[in-house]
Coordinates of N, CA and C in Angstrom, one line a residue:
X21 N -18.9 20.6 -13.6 CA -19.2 19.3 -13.0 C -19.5 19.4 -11.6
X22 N -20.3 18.8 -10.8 CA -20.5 18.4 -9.7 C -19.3 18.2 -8.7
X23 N -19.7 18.3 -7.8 CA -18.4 18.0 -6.6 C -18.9 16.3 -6.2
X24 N -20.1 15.9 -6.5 CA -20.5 14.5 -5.8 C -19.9 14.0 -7.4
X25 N -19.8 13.8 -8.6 CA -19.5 13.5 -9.6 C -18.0 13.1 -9.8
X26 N -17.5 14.3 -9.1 CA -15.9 14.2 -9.1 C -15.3 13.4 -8.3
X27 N -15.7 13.4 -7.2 CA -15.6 12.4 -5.8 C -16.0 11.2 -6.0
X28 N -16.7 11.1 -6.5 CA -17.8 8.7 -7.1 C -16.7 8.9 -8.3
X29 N -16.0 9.7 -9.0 CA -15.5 9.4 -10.4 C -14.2 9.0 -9.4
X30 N -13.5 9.8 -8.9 CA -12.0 9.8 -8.1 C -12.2 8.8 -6.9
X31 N -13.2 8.4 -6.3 CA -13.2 6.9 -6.0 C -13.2 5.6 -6.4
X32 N -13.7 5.6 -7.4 CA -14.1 4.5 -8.4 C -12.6 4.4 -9.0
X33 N -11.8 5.4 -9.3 CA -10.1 5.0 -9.8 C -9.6 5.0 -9.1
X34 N -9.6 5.1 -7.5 CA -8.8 4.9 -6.4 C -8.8 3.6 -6.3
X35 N -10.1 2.8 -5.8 CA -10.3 1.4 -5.9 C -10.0 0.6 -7.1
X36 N -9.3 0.7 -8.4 CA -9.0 0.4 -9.1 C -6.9 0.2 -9.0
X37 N -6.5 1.3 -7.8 CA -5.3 1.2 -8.2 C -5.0 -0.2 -7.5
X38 N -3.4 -0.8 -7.5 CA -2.9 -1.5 -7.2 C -2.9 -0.9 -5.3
X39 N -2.4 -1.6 -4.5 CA -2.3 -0.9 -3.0 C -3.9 -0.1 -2.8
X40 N -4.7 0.0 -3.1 CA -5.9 0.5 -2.6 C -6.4 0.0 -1.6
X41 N -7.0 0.8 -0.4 CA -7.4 0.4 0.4 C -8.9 -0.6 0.4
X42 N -9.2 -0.5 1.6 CA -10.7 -1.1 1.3 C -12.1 0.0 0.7
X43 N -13.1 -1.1 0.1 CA -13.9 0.2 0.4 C -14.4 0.6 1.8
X44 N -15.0 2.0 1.7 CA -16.0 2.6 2.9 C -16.2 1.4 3.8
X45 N -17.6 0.8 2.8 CA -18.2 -0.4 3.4 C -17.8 -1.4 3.6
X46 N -16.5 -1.6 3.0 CA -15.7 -3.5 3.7 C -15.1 -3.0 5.0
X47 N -14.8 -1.8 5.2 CA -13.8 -0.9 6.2 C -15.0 -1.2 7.4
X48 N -15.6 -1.2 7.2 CA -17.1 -0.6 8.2 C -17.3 -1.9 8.8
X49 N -16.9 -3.7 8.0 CA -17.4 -4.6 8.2 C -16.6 -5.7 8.8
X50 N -15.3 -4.9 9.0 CA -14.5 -5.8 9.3 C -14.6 -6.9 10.7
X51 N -13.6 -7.5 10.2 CA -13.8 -9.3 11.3 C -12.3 -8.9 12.0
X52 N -11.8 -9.0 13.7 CA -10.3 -8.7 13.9 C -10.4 -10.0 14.0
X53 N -9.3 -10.7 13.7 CA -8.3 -12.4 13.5 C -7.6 -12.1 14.7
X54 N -6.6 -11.3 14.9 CA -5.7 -11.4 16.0 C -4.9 -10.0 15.8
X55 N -4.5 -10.0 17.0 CA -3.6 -8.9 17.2 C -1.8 -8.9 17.9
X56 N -1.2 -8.6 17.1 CA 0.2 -9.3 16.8 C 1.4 -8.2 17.0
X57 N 1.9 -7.7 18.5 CA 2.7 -6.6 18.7 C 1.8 -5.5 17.5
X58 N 2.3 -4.6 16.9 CA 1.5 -3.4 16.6 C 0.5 -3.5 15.4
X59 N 0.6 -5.4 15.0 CA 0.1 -5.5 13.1 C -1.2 -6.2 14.2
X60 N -2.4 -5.6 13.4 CA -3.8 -6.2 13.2 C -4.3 -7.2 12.2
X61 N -4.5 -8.4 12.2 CA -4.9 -9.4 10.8 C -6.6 -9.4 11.5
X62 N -7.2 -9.1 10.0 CA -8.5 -8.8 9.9 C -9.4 -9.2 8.8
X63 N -10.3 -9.8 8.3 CA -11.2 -9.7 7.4 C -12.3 -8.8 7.2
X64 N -12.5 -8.9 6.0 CA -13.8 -8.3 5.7 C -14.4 -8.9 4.4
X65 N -15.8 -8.0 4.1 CA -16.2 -8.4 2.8 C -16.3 -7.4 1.7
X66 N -15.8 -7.1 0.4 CA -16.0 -6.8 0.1 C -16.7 -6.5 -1.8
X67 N -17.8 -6.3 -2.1 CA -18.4 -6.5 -3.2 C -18.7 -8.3 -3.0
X68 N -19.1 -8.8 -2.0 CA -19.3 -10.4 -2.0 C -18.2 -11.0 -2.0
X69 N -16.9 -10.5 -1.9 CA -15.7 -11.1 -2.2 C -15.0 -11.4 -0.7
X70 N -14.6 -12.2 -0.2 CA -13.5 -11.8 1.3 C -12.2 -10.9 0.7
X71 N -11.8 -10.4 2.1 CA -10.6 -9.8 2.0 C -9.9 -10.0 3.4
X72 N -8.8 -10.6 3.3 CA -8.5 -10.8 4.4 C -7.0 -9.7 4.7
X73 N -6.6 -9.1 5.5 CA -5.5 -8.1 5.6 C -5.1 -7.9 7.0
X74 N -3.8 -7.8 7.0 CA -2.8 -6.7 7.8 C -2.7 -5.6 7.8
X75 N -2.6 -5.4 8.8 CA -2.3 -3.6 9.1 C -1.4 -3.0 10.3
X76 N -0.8 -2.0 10.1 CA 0.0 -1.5 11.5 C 0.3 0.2 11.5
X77 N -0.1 0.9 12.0 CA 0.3 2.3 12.1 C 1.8 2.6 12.4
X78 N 2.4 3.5 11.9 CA 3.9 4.0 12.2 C 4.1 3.5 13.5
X79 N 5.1 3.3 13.8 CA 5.6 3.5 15.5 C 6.3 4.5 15.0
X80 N 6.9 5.6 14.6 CA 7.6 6.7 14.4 C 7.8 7.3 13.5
X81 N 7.0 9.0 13.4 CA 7.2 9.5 12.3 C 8.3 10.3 12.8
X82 N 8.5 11.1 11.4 CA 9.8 12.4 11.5 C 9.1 13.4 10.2
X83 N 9.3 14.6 10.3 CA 8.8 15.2 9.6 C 7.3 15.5 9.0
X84 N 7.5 16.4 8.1 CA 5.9 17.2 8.3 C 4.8 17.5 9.1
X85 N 5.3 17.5 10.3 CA 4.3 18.3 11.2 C 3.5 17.8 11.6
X86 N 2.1 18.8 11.7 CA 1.3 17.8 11.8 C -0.1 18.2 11.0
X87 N 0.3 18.2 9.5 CA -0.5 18.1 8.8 C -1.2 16.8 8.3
X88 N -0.7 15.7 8.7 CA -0.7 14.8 8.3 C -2.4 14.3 9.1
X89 N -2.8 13.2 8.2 CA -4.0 12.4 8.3 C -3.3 10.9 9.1
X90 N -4.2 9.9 9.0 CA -3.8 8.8 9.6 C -2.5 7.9 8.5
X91 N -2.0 7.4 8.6 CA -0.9 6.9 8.4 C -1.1 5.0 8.3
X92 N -0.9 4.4 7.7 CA -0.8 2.9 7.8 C 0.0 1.6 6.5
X93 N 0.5 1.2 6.9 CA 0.8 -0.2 5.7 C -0.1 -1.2 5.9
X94 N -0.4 -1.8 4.6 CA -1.9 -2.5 4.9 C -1.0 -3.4 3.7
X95 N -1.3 -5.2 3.9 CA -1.0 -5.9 2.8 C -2.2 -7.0 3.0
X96 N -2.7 -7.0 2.0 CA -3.7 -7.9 1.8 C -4.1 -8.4 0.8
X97 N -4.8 -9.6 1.0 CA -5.4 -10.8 -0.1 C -6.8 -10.3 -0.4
X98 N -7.4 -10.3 -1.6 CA -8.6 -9.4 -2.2 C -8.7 -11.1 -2.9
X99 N -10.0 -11.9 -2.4 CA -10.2 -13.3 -2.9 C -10.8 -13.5 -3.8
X100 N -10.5 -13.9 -5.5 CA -11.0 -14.1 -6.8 C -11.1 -12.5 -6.8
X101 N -10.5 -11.2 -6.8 CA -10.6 -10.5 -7.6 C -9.5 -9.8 -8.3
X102 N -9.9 -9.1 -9.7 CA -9.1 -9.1 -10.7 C -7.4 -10.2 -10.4
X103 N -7.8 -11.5 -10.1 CA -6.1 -11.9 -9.6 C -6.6 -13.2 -10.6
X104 N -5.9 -13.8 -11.5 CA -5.8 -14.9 -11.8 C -5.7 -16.0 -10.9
X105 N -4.5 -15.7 -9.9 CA -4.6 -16.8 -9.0 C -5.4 -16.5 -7.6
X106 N -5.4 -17.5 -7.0 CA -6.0 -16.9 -5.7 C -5.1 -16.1 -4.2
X107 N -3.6 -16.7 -4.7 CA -2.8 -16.2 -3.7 C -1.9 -14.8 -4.2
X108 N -2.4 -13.6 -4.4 CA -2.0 -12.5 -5.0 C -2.3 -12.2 -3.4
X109 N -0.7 -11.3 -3.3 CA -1.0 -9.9 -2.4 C -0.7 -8.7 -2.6
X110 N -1.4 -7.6 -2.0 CA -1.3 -6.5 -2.5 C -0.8 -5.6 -1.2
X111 N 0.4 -4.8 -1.1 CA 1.0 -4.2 -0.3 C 0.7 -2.8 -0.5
X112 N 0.4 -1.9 0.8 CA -0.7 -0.6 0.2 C 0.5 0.5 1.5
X113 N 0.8 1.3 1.2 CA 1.5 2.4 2.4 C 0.6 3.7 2.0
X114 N -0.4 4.2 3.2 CA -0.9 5.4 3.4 C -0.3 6.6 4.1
X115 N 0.2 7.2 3.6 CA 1.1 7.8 4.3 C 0.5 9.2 4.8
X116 N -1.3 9.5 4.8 CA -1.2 10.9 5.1 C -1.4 11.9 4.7
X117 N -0.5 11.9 3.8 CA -0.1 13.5 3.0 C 0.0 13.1 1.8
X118 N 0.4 14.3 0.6 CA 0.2 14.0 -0.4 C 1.3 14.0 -0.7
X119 N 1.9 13.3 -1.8 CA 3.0 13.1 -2.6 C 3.2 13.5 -3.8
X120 N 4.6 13.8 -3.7 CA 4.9 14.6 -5.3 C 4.4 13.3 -6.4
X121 N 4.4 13.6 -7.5 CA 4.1 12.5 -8.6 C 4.7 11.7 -9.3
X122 N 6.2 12.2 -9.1 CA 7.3 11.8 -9.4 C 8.7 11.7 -8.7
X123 N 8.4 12.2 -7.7 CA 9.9 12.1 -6.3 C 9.9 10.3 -5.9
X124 N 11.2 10.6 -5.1 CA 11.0 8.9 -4.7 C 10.2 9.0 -3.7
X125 N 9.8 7.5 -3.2 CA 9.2 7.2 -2.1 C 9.6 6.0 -2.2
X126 N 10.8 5.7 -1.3 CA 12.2 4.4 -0.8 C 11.7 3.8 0.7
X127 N 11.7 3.1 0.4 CA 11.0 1.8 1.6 C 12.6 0.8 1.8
X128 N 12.8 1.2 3.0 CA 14.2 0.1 3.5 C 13.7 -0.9 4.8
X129 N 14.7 -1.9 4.7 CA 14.3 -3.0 5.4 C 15.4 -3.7 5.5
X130 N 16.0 -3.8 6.7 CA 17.4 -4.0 6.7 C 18.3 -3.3 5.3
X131 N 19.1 -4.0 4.8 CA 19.5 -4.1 3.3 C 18.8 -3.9 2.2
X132 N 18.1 -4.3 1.8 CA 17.0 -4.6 1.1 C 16.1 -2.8 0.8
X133 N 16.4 -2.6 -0.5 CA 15.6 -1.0 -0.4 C 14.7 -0.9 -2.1
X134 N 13.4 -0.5 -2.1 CA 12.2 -0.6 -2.6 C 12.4 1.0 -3.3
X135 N 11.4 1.0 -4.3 CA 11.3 2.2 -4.4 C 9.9 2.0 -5.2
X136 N 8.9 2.9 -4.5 CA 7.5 2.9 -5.0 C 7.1 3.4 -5.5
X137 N 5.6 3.4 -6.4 CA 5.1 4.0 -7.4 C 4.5 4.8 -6.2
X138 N 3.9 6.0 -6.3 CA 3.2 7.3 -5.7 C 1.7 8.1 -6.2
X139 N 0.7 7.9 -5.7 CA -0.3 8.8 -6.1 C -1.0 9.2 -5.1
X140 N -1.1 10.4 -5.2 CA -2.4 10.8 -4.0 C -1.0 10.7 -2.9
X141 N -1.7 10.2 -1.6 CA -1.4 9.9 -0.3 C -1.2 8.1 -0.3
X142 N -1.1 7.9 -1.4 CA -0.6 6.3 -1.1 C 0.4 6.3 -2.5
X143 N 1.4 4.4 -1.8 CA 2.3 4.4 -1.9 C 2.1 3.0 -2.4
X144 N 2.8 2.4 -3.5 CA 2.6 0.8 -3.4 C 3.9 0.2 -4.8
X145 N 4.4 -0.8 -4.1 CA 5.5 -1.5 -5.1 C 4.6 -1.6 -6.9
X146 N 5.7 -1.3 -7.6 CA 5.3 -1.1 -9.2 C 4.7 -2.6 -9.7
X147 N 5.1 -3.9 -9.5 CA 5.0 -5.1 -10.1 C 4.3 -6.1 -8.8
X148 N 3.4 -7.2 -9.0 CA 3.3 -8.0 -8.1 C 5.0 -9.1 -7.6
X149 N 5.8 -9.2 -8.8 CA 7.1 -9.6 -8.2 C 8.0 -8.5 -7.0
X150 N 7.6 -7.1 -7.1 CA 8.2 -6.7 -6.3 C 7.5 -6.7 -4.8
X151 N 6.1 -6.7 -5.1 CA 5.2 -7.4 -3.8 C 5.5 -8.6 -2.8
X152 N 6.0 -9.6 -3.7 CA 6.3 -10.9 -3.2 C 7.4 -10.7 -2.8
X153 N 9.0 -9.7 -3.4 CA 10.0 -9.7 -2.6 C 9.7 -8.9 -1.4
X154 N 8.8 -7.4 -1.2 CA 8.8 -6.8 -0.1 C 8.6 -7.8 1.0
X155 N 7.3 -8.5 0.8 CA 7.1 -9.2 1.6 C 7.6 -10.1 2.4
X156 N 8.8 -10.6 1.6 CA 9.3 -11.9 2.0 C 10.9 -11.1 3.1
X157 N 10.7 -9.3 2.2 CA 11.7 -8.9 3.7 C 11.2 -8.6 4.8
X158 N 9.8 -8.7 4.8 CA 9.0 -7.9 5.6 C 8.8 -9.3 7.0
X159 N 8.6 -10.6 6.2 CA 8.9 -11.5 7.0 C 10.2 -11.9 8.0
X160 N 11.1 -11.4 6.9 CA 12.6 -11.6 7.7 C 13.0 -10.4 8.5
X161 N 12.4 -9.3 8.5 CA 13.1 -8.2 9.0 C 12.5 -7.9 10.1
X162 N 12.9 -6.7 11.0 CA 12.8 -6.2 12.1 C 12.0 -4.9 11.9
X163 N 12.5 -4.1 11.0 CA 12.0 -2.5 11.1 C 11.9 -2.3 9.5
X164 N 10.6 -1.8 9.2 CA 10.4 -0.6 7.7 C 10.6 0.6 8.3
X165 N 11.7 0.9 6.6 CA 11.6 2.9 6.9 C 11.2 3.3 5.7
X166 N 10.1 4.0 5.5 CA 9.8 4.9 4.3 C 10.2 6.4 4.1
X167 N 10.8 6.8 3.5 CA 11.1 7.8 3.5 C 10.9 8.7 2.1
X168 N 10.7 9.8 2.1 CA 9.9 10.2 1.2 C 9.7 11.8 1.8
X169 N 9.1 12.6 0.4 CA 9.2 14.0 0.3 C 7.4 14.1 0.4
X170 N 6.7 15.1 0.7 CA 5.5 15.3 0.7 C 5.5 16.3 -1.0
X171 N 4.2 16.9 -1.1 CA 3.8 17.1 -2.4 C 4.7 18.4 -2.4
X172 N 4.9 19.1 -0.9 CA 4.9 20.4 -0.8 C 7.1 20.2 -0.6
X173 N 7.5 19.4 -0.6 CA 9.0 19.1 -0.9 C 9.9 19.1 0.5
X174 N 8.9 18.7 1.5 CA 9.1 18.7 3.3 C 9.2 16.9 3.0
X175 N 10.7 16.6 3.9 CA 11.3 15.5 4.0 C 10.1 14.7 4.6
X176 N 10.5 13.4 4.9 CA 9.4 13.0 5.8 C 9.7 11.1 5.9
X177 N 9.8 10.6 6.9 CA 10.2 9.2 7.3 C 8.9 8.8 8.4
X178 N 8.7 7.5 8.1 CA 7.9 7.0 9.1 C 8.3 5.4 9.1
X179 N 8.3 5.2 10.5 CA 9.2 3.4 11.1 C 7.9 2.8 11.1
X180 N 8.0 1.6 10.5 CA 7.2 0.4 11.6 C 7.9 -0.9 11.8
X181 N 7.2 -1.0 13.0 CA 8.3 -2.3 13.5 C 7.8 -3.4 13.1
X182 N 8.6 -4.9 12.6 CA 7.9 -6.0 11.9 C 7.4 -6.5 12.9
X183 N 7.6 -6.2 14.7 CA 7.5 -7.7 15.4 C 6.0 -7.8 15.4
X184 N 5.8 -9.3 15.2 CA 4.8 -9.6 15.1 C 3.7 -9.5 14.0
X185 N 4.3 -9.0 12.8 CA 3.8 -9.0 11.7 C 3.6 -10.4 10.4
X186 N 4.4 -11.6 10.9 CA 4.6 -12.6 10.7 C 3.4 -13.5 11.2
X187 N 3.0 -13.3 12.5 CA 2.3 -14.3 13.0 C 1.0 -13.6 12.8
X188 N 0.9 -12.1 12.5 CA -0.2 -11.7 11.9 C -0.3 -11.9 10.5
X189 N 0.2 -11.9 9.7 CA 0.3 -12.1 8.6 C -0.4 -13.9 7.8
X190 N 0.2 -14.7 8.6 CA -0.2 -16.1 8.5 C -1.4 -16.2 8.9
X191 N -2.0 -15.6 10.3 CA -3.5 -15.5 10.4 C -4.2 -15.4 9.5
X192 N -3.9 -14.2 8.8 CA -4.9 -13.5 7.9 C -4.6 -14.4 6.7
X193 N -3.8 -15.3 6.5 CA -3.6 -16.2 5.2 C -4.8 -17.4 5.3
X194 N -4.3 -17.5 6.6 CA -5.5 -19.2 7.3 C -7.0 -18.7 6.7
X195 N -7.0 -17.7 7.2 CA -8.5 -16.7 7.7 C -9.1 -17.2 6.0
X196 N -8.2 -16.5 5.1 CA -8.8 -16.5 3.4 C -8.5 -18.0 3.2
X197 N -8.4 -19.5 4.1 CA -7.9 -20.2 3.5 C -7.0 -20.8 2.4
X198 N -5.7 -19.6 2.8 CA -4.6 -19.9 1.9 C -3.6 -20.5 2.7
X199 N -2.5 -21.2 2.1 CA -1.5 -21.6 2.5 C -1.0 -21.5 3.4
X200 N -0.6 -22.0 4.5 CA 0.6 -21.2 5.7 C 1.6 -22.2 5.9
X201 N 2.7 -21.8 5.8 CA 4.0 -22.4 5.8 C 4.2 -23.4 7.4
X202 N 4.4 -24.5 7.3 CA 4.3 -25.0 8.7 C 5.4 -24.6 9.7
X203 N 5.0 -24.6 10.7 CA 6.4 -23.9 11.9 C 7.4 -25.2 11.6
X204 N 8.9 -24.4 12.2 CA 9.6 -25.5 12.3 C 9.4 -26.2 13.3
X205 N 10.1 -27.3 13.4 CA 10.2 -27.5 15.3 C 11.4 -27.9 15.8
X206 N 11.4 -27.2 17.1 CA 12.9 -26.9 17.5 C 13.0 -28.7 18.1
X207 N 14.3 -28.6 17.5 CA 15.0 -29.9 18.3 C 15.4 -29.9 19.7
X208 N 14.9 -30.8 20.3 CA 15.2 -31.3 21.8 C 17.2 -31.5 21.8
X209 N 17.6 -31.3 22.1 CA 19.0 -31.4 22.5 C 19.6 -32.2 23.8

C-alpha cells in the first residue's frame, strides 16, 4: 500500500471520531470571536457546515519531556453535522503524544473526575451525556487536570485554567446562533 493511501485512509477515520479536531482546511479558515484569559472562541467552515469552537493550550505540563507536539482542549459545535440536534458539543483533548489504547486517561475538575476514551494522541469523553456533564464542570470550575500515561508508560499531567473559558465559551455559542444563558443581575443593595 502507498504511504499517500494510508494517510487519506487514517484521516478520513480520524475525522470521523468523536473529539476530532478540525479539518486541515476549516483549521486554515478560521474567524477569532474573542479572546478570554488563555481560551480562544473561534469559527470556521467546514465541508459548507460552520463550526464554531473553544480552545486553550496547557498552562502546565509535567512529564514526558519534550517529546511532545502541541497540546490543546478544543470543545466545539460542528452545525447540522452527524448531530440530530443542533446544540451537540463535542469536547476534544490533544495531548501531543501517543497514548496507550487502553490505560486511563482521568480528567479532574475540582471533585468531579472523567475518565476518557484514548486513541492516537487524542482524548475525548465516551457518551455525549458525559460531554454535557464535563462541560457543565468546566463552567463551574477553576482548573482541569489530565493525567494520563503516554504509549511508552512515562506519567504525564497537563493544567488548564478555566478563567475565562465561560465567557469564551458563550461567544462561540452566540457566534453558531445557539442559545446563551442570560447573565444574572446583581442586586443593588
Amino acid at each position: 500500500m502507498s504511504v499517500k493511501f494510508l494517510f487519506a485512509t487514517m484521516m478520513a477515520i480520524t475525522s470521523l471520531l468523536p473529539g476530532a479536531a478540525l479539518t486541515a482546511a476549516a483549521a486554515q479558515d478560521r474567524r477569532q470571536i474573542i479572546v478570554s484569559g488563555p481560551w480562544s472562541a473561534q469559527e470556521a467552515k467546514e465541508k459548507g457546515r460552520k463550526v464554531c469552537f473553544v480552545e486553550a493550550a496547557p498552562a502546565k505540563n509535567r512529564g514526558a519531556g519534550n517529546q511532545r507536539k502541541d497540546a490543546y482542549l478544543q470543545v466545539l459545535h460542528r452545525m447540522g453535522a452527524r448531530a440530530r440536534r443542533r446544540d451537540v458539543v463535542e469536547i476534544g483533548l490533544f495531548v501531543g503524544l501517543t497514548l496507550p489504547k487502553k490505560g486511563p486517561v482521568l480528567v479532574k475538575i475540582g471533585r468531579s473526575q472523567f475518565r476518557l476514551v484514548a486513541r492516537g494522541d487524542r482524548a475525548w469523553t465516551p457518551s455525549p451525556k458525559e460531554d454535557r456533564r464535563l462541560l457543565r464542570a468546566m463552567i463551574q470550575g477553576n482548573l482541569l487536570v489530565l493525567r494520563s500515561l503516554t504509549a511508552q508508560g512515562t506519567k504525564f499531567e497537563d493544567s488548564y485554567s478555566l478563567k475565562g473559558f465561560t465567557r469564551a465559551y458563550y461567544a462561540a455559542r452566540a457566534a453558531c446562533g445557539l442559545k446563551v444563558p442570560a447573565r444574572k443581575k446583581k442586586r443593588k443593595r
